Amino acid sequence: MADATEVSEAPIELLEDPASSGDSLAEVKVSTASKKPPPETAHDIRVRTLVISSFWAIVILLGLPVWWWTTSIHRSRLPLQEMLDWADGKACKPSFPLQIIVDAPSLSDNEAQHLVRTTQHALDDLNEFSAHHLRLNLYEPLTISNQSFLNQNPEGSNQNYLQDKSGGPGEVALTVRLNQIDGTGAVSAELQPHSSILDVFYPANQVVSTSSSSSVLANTIASKLQDLFAEEQASIAYALISNQPHSNGQHSSIGGGQMSPSSPSNSSPIREQRSSLSRTLSPELAEKLARRTTRSLKYAPTYHITLSLFTPMSTPSSWDIESAIDEYLAPLLASFSISNFTVDTQVQLYATFSPSIQQPEHDSDLGIWTLRKEDLSGFVNAAEWPLSPSIGEGPTLNFVLYVPSEKMCPLMVKDSHAISWLVPQWGGITIFSPSLEPEGSRSRAKLSKEAIRPALLTFSHQLLSLLGAPESPSSFPLQLQTLTRVRAASLLLSASSTMGSLARLTVALPSIAIPENVAIAVDTTLSHLRATCVSLTEGRFNDALEHARVAEAEAEKGFFDKSMVGQVYFPDEHKVAVYLPLLGPVGVPLVMSALKEIRRYWKVWRGRRIGH
């Protein structure tokens, strides 16, 4: 207290002397400016160091682990190289061995076996597509093992099976039945329209000698078989060409987290295979197959068919559609074994034309009403006609029967005079003009089964076109077999391509999440792809189609997973923009205090070093 009193009295004494007041004030200012804060005690320094260290310990030991755990992206391990091998066509070379049974009851065993060998040589010479090949086998009665197989598999009793060397049943694509006729003449062949049987008629003088290396009969059979499966070969070759990767810019291997371009040794076989397939297809045939691919729907295990009756008047208000479906459409759907179908029907009255098209014009010379060809694409009034685009999981096929008003009958397409047309990947439309029907079958109130029979038959042909059925051969069972093999090949290549896209996306976006369900979908896809390849090689094409369908569905499921798609829109730049405003106010004081402490320790260490 005494010291404090003396300090407080000093300014008072200086102020009592006016003569020296200026000098005294100057001395006070100088002493105040040069005065420094009292030095920190060792205890204060230790407390400050502990406080700063505790903050950094909380950040490093608690904050960073919690942040890392809550913001880290889970990336399941994927077999990237295997996925790219499937996309590049290295994991599987699709093969389509078709088993052909030759039934020659009029020939001896030696003659029949020699005929089979001679015909096989002729087939091999004609075939330019090694992946699709026909294998002839002599007919043998059902063995005990085959009979027991059919007893255990009643659904397979309608199919032909061949006992192969391994003892398992293999699918038979076609049976060639040789029929000897009397007299002389040329060899002829006739394909059964409702079964997979080719009847070959030959005179006795055309029987091949066991010492001859060729014969007219063998060459005729080989040429006929090649013609029967020519469109199938072209379809499969087109699918392979369309889905094969190009060597330029294509990635085939991954190393060190980066994708490396295909080496010349790997891309050369791909170019050779593409060149071989291109020779199989002519430009005209490739264009035809491209139009078919664009027109047809993607394969699905279930399709929904909607049959609609539209009219701008109040009549007809009903139609005998149930009995017509049972008689004209149901047999086709039942025989189409690779997919299931559901059928719905509806009637819509006062259904007017779409306002976007020109109204029908009357042709006085022909006495008909005509629609312009350019208006056919907008004929469906989507705003008012109740046509659902999809029902359930499978795609919907719409078939519309349009009945114009009495004053606009008959109604046709201008120039071509067509009354039906196909809408690619949607359905078909048929115009029904009652004035063209016989007097006895006309009825404006209700359409009879006989009246709508032509429309149902037209819808059947349009349905086959939309499903991608080939135009040849003329036998429907063979068309269905061809469609099975083509669909299996397309789904196999589509799933393989999706696997490659997923692998490239995974490497290109390191911040994208890969959940466990995507890894499971990839494993399932690869497993079914391998099963598809094995089934194709063994000639079990129905099994191959089923495996390929599952593989394609799982591949799409994994590629379009919602958690992966969401991460694509949050790159690292967005994360920096979010974190910087939050962490800046907290991080700057911590960093600056840490730098001051480091600088203080440096001065202390340097002073001690100089003192020594």
Coordinates of C-alpha atoms in Angstrom, one line a residue, residues 147-562:
Q147 CA -36.7 -92.1 -71.4
S148 CA -36.1 -91.7 -67.7
F149 CA -35.1 -88.1 -68.3
L150 CA -38.4 -87.4 -70.1
N151 CA -40.4 -89.1 -67.4
Q152 CA -38.8 -86.9 -64.8
N153 CA -39.3 -83.8 -67.0
P154 CA -42.8 -83.9 -68.4
E155 CA -42.4 -80.3 -69.7
G156 CA -39.6 -81.5 -72.0
S157 CA -41.7 -84.2 -73.6
N158 CA -42.6 -81.8 -76.5
Q159 CA -39.0 -81.2 -77.4
N160 CA -36.5 -83.4 -79.1
Y161 CA -33.4 -84.6 -77.2
L162 CA -30.2 -86.2 -78.3
Q163 CA -28.2 -88.5 -76.2
D164 CA -24.7 -87.1 -76.2
K165 CA -21.4 -88.8 -75.3
S166 CA -21.5 -87.5 -71.7
G167 CA -24.9 -89.2 -71.2
G168 CA -26.9 -86.0 -70.8
P169 CA -29.7 -84.9 -73.0
G170 CA -29.0 -82.2 -75.6
E171 CA -31.5 -80.1 -77.5
V172 CA -32.2 -81.1 -81.1
A173 CA -32.8 -78.2 -83.5
L174 CA -34.1 -80.1 -86.5
T175 CA -34.9 -83.6 -87.6
V176 CA -34.1 -84.5 -91.2
R177 CA -36.4 -87.3 -92.3
L178 CA -35.3 -89.1 -95.5
N179 CA -38.1 -90.6 -97.6
Q180 CA -37.3 -92.8 -100.5
I181 CA -39.7 -92.5 -103.5
D182 CA -40.2 -94.7 -106.5
G183 CA -38.9 -93.8 -109.9
T184 CA -36.3 -91.3 -110.8
G185 CA -36.2 -87.5 -110.4
A186 CA -34.5 -84.7 -108.5
V187 CA -34.1 -84.6 -104.7
S188 CA -36.7 -82.3 -103.0
A189 CA -37.2 -81.1 -99.5
E190 CA -40.3 -79.9 -97.6
L191 CA -40.3 -78.2 -94.2
Q192 CA -43.2 -78.9 -91.9
P193 CA -44.8 -75.6 -90.8
H194 CA -45.8 -76.8 -87.3
S195 CA -42.9 -79.0 -86.3
S196 CA -39.1 -78.9 -86.6
I197 CA -39.0 -81.7 -89.2
L198 CA -37.5 -81.4 -92.7
D199 CA -38.7 -84.1 -95.1
V200 CA -36.3 -85.0 -97.9
F201 CA -37.6 -87.0 -100.8
Y202 CA -35.1 -88.8 -103.0
P203 CA -35.3 -91.6 -105.6
A204 CA -33.4 -94.8 -105.2
N205 CA -30.8 -93.9 -107.8
Q206 CA -29.6 -91.0 -105.6
V207 CA -28.4 -93.2 -102.7
V208 CA -24.8 -92.3 -102.0
S209 CA -22.2 -95.0 -102.5
T210 CA -19.9 -95.7 -99.5
S211 CA -16.9 -95.3 -101.7
S212 CA -17.9 -91.9 -103.0
S213 CA -16.7 -88.7 -101.3
S214 CA -19.7 -86.6 -102.4
S215 CA -23.3 -87.0 -103.8
V216 CA -26.2 -85.0 -105.0
L217 CA -28.3 -86.1 -102.0
A218 CA -25.7 -84.9 -99.5
N219 CA -25.1 -81.6 -101.3
T220 CA -28.8 -81.0 -101.5
I221 CA -29.4 -81.6 -97.8
A222 CA -26.4 -79.4 -96.9
S223 CA -27.6 -76.6 -99.1
K224 CA -31.1 -76.8 -97.7
L225 CA -29.9 -76.8 -94.1
Q226 CA -27.6 -73.8 -94.8
D227 CA -30.5 -71.9 -96.3
L228 CA -32.8 -72.7 -93.3
F229 CA -30.4 -71.3 -90.7
A230 CA -28.8 -68.5 -92.9
E231 CA -31.0 -65.8 -91.3
E232 CA -30.2 -67.1 -87.8
Q233 CA -26.4 -67.0 -88.5
A234 CA -26.8 -63.4 -89.8
S235 CA -28.8 -62.3 -86.8
I236 CA -26.2 -63.7 -84.3
A237 CA -23.3 -62.3 -86.4
Y238 CA -25.0 -58.9 -86.4
A239 CA -25.5 -59.1 -82.6
L240 CA -21.8 -59.9 -82.1
I241 CA -20.7 -57.1 -84.4
S242 CA -23.0 -54.6 -82.7
N243 CA -21.8 -55.4 -79.2
Q244 CA -18.1 -55.9 -79.9
P245 CA -15.8 -53.2 -78.5
H246 CA -13.6 -51.2 -80.8
S247 CA -9.9 -51.2 -80.2
N248 CA -9.5 -47.4 -80.5
G249 CA -10.0 -45.9 -77.1
Q250 CA -11.2 -49.1 -75.6
H251 CA -9.8 -50.1 -72.2
S252 CA -9.1 -53.7 -71.4
S253 CA -6.8 -53.9 -68.3
I254 CA -6.4 -52.1 -65.0
G255 CA -3.2 -51.6 -63.1
G256 CA -2.3 -49.4 -60.2
G257 CA -5.8 -48.0 -60.2
Q258 CA -5.6 -46.8 -63.8
M259 CA -7.0 -48.2 -66.9
S260 CA -4.5 -49.0 -69.7
P261 CA -5.3 -49.2 -73.4
S262 CA -5.6 -52.5 -75.1
S263 CA -2.3 -53.9 -76.4
P264 CA -1.9 -54.7 -80.1
S265 CA -1.7 -58.4 -79.3
N266 CA -5.1 -58.2 -77.6
S267 CA -6.9 -56.0 -80.1
S268 CA -5.6 -57.9 -83.2
P269 CA -7.9 -61.0 -82.6
I270 CA -10.8 -58.7 -82.1
R271 CA -10.2 -56.9 -85.4
E272 CA -9.8 -60.3 -87.1
Q273 CA -13.1 -61.5 -85.6
R274 CA -14.9 -58.4 -86.6
S275 CA -13.6 -58.8 -90.2
S276 CA -14.8 -62.4 -90.3
L277 CA -18.2 -61.4 -89.0
S278 CA -18.4 -58.6 -91.5
R279 CA -17.8 -61.0 -94.4
T280 CA -20.8 -63.0 -93.2
L281 CA -23.2 -60.0 -93.5
S282 CA -24.0 -58.2 -96.7
P283 CA -24.9 -54.4 -96.4
E284 CA -28.5 -55.1 -97.4
L285 CA -28.9 -57.9 -94.8
A286 CA -27.3 -55.8 -92.1
E287 CA -29.7 -52.9 -92.8
K288 CA -32.6 -55.3 -92.6
L289 CA -31.5 -56.7 -89.3
A290 CA -30.9 -53.1 -88.0
R291 CA -34.5 -52.3 -88.8
R292 CA -35.8 -55.4 -87.1
T293 CA -33.7 -54.6 -84.0
T294 CA -35.1 -51.0 -83.9
R295 CA -38.7 -52.3 -84.4
S296 CA -38.7 -55.1 -81.8
L297 CA -38.9 -54.8 -78.0
K298 CA -36.2 -55.8 -75.6
Y299 CA -36.6 -59.3 -74.3
A300 CA -38.6 -59.7 -71.1
P301 CA -39.9 -62.8 -69.3
T302 CA -43.5 -61.3 -69.2
Y303 CA -45.3 -59.1 -71.7
H304 CA -48.6 -57.4 -71.2
I305 CA -51.0 -57.2 -74.2
T306 CA -53.8 -54.6 -74.3
L307 CA -56.5 -55.0 -77.0
S308 CA -58.5 -51.9 -77.5
L309 CA -61.6 -51.1 -79.5
F310 CA -61.9 -47.4 -80.3
T311 CA -64.7 -45.7 -82.2
P312 CA -65.8 -42.0 -82.6
M313 CA -69.5 -43.0 -82.3
S314 CA -71.6 -44.7 -79.7
T315 CA -71.5 -48.0 -81.6
P316 CA -70.1 -50.6 -81.6
S317 CA -70.2 -50.7 -77.8
S318 CA -69.0 -54.3 -77.4
W319 CA -67.2 -57.1 -79.2
D320 CA -66.9 -60.8 -78.9
I321 CA -63.2 -60.6 -77.9
E322 CA -62.9 -63.4 -75.4
S323 CA -63.9 -66.2 -77.8
A324 CA -61.8 -64.5 -80.5
I325 CA -58.7 -64.5 -78.2
D326 CA -59.2 -68.1 -77.3
E327 CA -59.5 -69.2 -80.9
Y328 CA -57.1 -66.9 -82.8
L329 CA -54.5 -65.6 -80.3
A330 CA -54.2 -67.9 -77.3
P331 CA -52.7 -70.8 -79.3
L332 CA -49.8 -68.5 -80.5
L333 CA -49.2 -67.2 -76.9
A334 CA -49.2 -70.8 -75.5
S335 CA -46.7 -71.9 -78.0
F336 CA -44.4 -69.0 -77.3
S337 CA -42.6 -70.8 -74.5
I338 CA -39.8 -68.3 -73.8
S339 CA -42.1 -65.7 -72.3
N340 CA -45.4 -65.3 -70.5
F341 CA -48.3 -63.1 -71.6
T342 CA -51.2 -61.3 -69.9
V343 CA -54.1 -60.0 -72.0
D344 CA -56.4 -57.0 -71.2
T345 CA -59.2 -55.6 -73.3
Q346 CA -61.1 -52.3 -73.3
V347 CA -63.7 -50.4 -75.3
Q348 CA -63.6 -46.6 -75.7
L349 CA -66.5 -44.8 -77.2
Y350 CA -66.4 -41.3 -78.7
A351 CA -62.6 -41.6 -79.4
T352 CA -61.8 -38.8 -81.8
F353 CA -58.7 -38.3 -83.9
S354 CA -55.7 -36.5 -82.6
P355 CA -55.9 -32.8 -83.3
S356 CA -52.3 -32.9 -84.6
I357 CA -53.2 -34.8 -87.8
Q358 CA -55.2 -33.8 -90.8
Q359 CA -58.7 -35.2 -91.0
P360 CA -59.4 -38.0 -93.5
E361 CA -60.0 -36.9 -97.1
H362 CA -62.6 -38.4 -99.4
D363 CA -61.5 -39.9 -102.7
S364 CA -64.5 -39.6 -105.0
D365 CA -63.0 -41.7 -107.7
L366 CA -62.5 -44.8 -105.5
G367 CA -65.3 -44.0 -103.1
I368 CA -63.1 -44.3 -100.0
W369 CA -61.7 -42.1 -97.2
T370 CA -58.0 -41.8 -96.9
L371 CA -55.4 -41.0 -94.3
R372 CA -52.1 -39.5 -95.3
K373 CA -49.1 -41.7 -94.6
E374 CA -47.3 -38.9 -92.7
D375 CA -50.2 -38.8 -90.2
L376 CA -50.0 -42.4 -89.2
S377 CA -47.4 -41.7 -86.5
G378 CA -49.8 -39.3 -84.8
F379 CA -52.9 -41.3 -85.4
V380 CA -53.1 -42.3 -81.7
N381 CA -54.7 -39.6 -79.6
A382 CA -52.5 -40.0 -76.5
A383 CA -54.1 -37.2 -74.7
E384 CA -57.6 -38.7 -74.7
W385 CA -57.3 -42.4 -75.5
P386 CA -56.7 -44.5 -72.3
L387 CA -53.6 -46.4 -73.4
S388 CA -51.3 -47.1 -70.4
P389 CA -47.6 -47.2 -71.4
S390 CA -46.8 -50.0 -68.9
I391 CA -48.5 -52.4 -66.6
G392 CA -46.4 -54.0 -63.9
E393 CA -42.8 -54.9 -64.6
G394 CA -43.0 -56.1 -68.1
P395 CA -43.5 -54.0 -71.2
T396 CA -46.9 -53.4 -72.6
L397 CA -48.0 -54.0 -76.2
N398 CA -51.0 -52.0 -77.5
F399 CA -53.1 -53.3 -80.3
V400 CA -55.9 -50.9 -81.4
L401 CA -58.9 -51.8 -83.5
Y402 CA -60.4 -48.5 -84.8
V403 CA -63.9 -48.5 -86.2
P404 CA -64.6 -45.2 -88.0
S405 CA -67.9 -43.5 -88.2
E406 CA -70.4 -44.6 -90.9
K407 CA -69.9 -41.5 -93.0
M408 CA -66.1 -42.2 -93.1
C409 CA -66.3 -45.8 -94.2
P410 CA -64.3 -47.3 -95.7
L411 CA -61.2 -45.7 -94.3
M412 CA -57.7 -46.6 -95.7
V413 CA -54.2 -45.3 -96.0
K414 CA -53.7 -43.1 -99.0
D415 CA -52.0 -44.6 -102.0
S416 CA -51.2 -48.0 -100.4
H417 CA -54.8 -48.6 -99.3
A418 CA -53.5 -50.4 -96.2
I419 CA -55.8 -50.8 -93.2
S420 CA -53.1 -51.8 -90.6
W421 CA -49.7 -50.6 -89.7
L422 CA -47.0 -51.3 -87.0
V423 CA -45.8 -48.8 -84.5
P424 CA -42.2 -49.8 -83.5
Q425 CA -41.8 -50.9 -79.9
W426 CA -45.4 -49.9 -79.1
G427 CA -47.9 -52.1 -80.9
G428 CA -50.1 -52.1 -83.9
I429 CA -53.3 -50.4 -85.3
T430 CA -55.9 -51.9 -87.6
I431 CA -58.9 -50.0 -89.1
F432 CA -62.1 -52.0 -89.3
S433 CA -64.7 -50.6 -91.7
P434 CA -68.1 -52.4 -91.4
S435 CA -69.1 -51.4 -94.9
L436 CA -66.5 -53.8 -96.3
E437 CA -68.0 -56.8 -94.4
P438 CA -70.7 -59.1 -95.8
E439 CA -74.2 -58.1 -95.1
G440 CA -74.8 -61.1 -92.8
S441 CA -71.9 -60.3 -90.5
R442 CA -72.5 -56.6 -90.2
S443 CA -73.5 -55.3 -86.8
R444 CA -72.9 -51.8 -85.5
A445 CA -73.9 -52.6 -81.9
K446 CA -71.6 -55.6 -81.4
L447 CA -68.7 -57.0 -83.4
S448 CA -68.8 -60.8 -83.8
K449 CA -65.9 -63.2 -83.5
E450 CA -65.9 -63.7 -87.3
A451 CA -65.9 -60.0 -87.9
I452 CA -62.8 -59.3 -85.9
R453 CA -60.9 -62.5 -87.0
P454 CA -58.8 -60.6 -89.7
A455 CA -57.8 -58.0 -87.0
L456 CA -56.7 -60.7 -84.5
L457 CA -54.7 -62.5 -87.2
T458 CA -53.0 -59.2 -88.1
F459 CA -52.3 -58.5 -84.5
S460 CA -50.6 -62.0 -84.3
H461 CA -48.2 -61.1 -87.1
Q462 CA -47.5 -57.7 -85.6
L463 CA -46.9 -59.4 -82.2
L464 CA -44.3 -61.7 -83.7
S465 CA -42.6 -58.7 -85.4
L466 CA -42.5 -56.7 -82.1
L467 CA -41.0 -59.7 -80.3
G468 CA -38.2 -60.0 -82.9
A469 CA -39.2 -63.3 -84.5
P470 CA -37.3 -64.0 -87.8
E471 CA -39.1 -64.1 -91.1
S472 CA -37.5 -67.4 -92.0
P473 CA -37.6 -70.4 -91.9
S474 CA -41.4 -70.9 -92.4
S475 CA -41.7 -73.4 -89.5
F476 CA -42.8 -71.6 -86.3
P477 CA -41.0 -74.0 -84.0
L478 CA -37.7 -73.2 -85.8
Q479 CA -38.5 -69.5 -85.6
L480 CA -39.0 -69.8 -81.9
Q481 CA -35.7 -71.7 -81.5
T482 CA -33.9 -69.0 -83.6
L483 CA -35.4 -66.3 -81.4
T484 CA -34.3 -68.2 -78.3
R485 CA -30.7 -68.4 -79.5
V486 CA -30.6 -64.8 -80.7
R487 CA -32.1 -63.4 -77.5
A488 CA -29.6 -65.4 -75.4
A489 CA -26.7 -64.0 -77.4
S490 CA -28.1 -60.4 -77.2
L491 CA -28.6 -60.6 -73.4
L492 CA -25.2 -62.2 -72.9
L493 CA -23.5 -59.4 -74.8
S494 CA -25.7 -56.7 -73.2
A495 CA -24.8 -57.9 -69.6
S496 CA -21.1 -58.2 -70.5
S497 CA -21.1 -54.6 -71.9
T498 CA -22.8 -53.3 -68.7
M499 CA -20.2 -55.0 -66.6
G500 CA -17.5 -53.2 -68.6
S501 CA -19.3 -49.9 -68.2
L502 CA -19.6 -50.4 -64.4
A503 CA -15.9 -51.2 -64.2
R504 CA -14.8 -48.1 -66.1
L505 CA -17.2 -46.0 -64.0
T506 CA -15.7 -47.4 -60.8
V507 CA -12.2 -46.4 -61.8
A508 CA -13.1 -43.1 -63.3
L509 CA -14.9 -41.9 -60.2
P510 CA -12.9 -42.8 -57.1
S511 CA -15.4 -40.9 -54.8
I512 CA -18.4 -42.9 -56.0
A513 CA -19.9 -45.3 -53.4
I514 CA -20.1 -49.0 -54.2
P515 CA -22.5 -50.6 -51.7
E516 CA -22.5 -54.3 -50.9
N517 CA -25.7 -54.9 -52.9
V518 CA -23.8 -53.8 -56.1
A519 CA -21.0 -56.2 -55.3
I520 CA -23.5 -59.0 -54.9
A521 CA -25.2 -58.0 -58.1
V522 CA -21.9 -58.1 -59.9
D523 CA -21.0 -61.5 -58.5
T524 CA -24.5 -62.9 -59.5
T525 CA -24.1 -61.4 -63.0
L526 CA -20.7 -63.0 -63.6
S527 CA -21.9 -66.3 -62.2
H528 CA -24.8 -66.4 -64.7
L529 CA -22.7 -65.1 -67.5
R530 CA -20.4 -68.1 -67.0
A531 CA -23.4 -70.4 -66.9
T532 CA -24.8 -68.8 -70.1
C533 CA -21.5 -69.4 -71.9
V534 CA -21.3 -73.0 -70.8
S535 CA -25.0 -73.7 -71.7
L536 CA -24.4 -72.2 -75.2
T537 CA -21.4 -74.3 -75.7
E538 CA -23.2 -77.4 -74.7
G539 CA -26.3 -76.6 -76.9
R540 CA -28.7 -76.1 -74.0
F541 CA -30.2 -72.9 -75.4
N542 CA -33.3 -72.6 -73.2
D543 CA -31.0 -72.8 -70.1
A544 CA -28.7 -70.2 -71.7
L545 CA -31.6 -67.8 -72.2
E546 CA -32.7 -68.1 -68.6
H547 CA -29.2 -67.5 -67.3
A548 CA -28.6 -64.6 -69.7
R549 CA -31.9 -63.0 -68.6
V550 CA -30.9 -63.2 -64.9
A551 CA -27.4 -61.9 -65.8
E552 CA -28.8 -58.9 -67.7
A553 CA -31.3 -58.0 -65.0
E554 CA -28.7 -58.2 -62.2
A555 CA -26.2 -56.1 -64.3
E556 CA -28.8 -53.4 -64.8
K557 CA -29.7 -53.5 -61.1
G558 CA -26.1 -53.0 -60.1
F559 CA -25.3 -50.3 -62.6
F560 CA -28.3 -48.2 -61.8
D561 CA -28.2 -48.6 -58.1
K562 CA -29.6 -45.4 -56.5

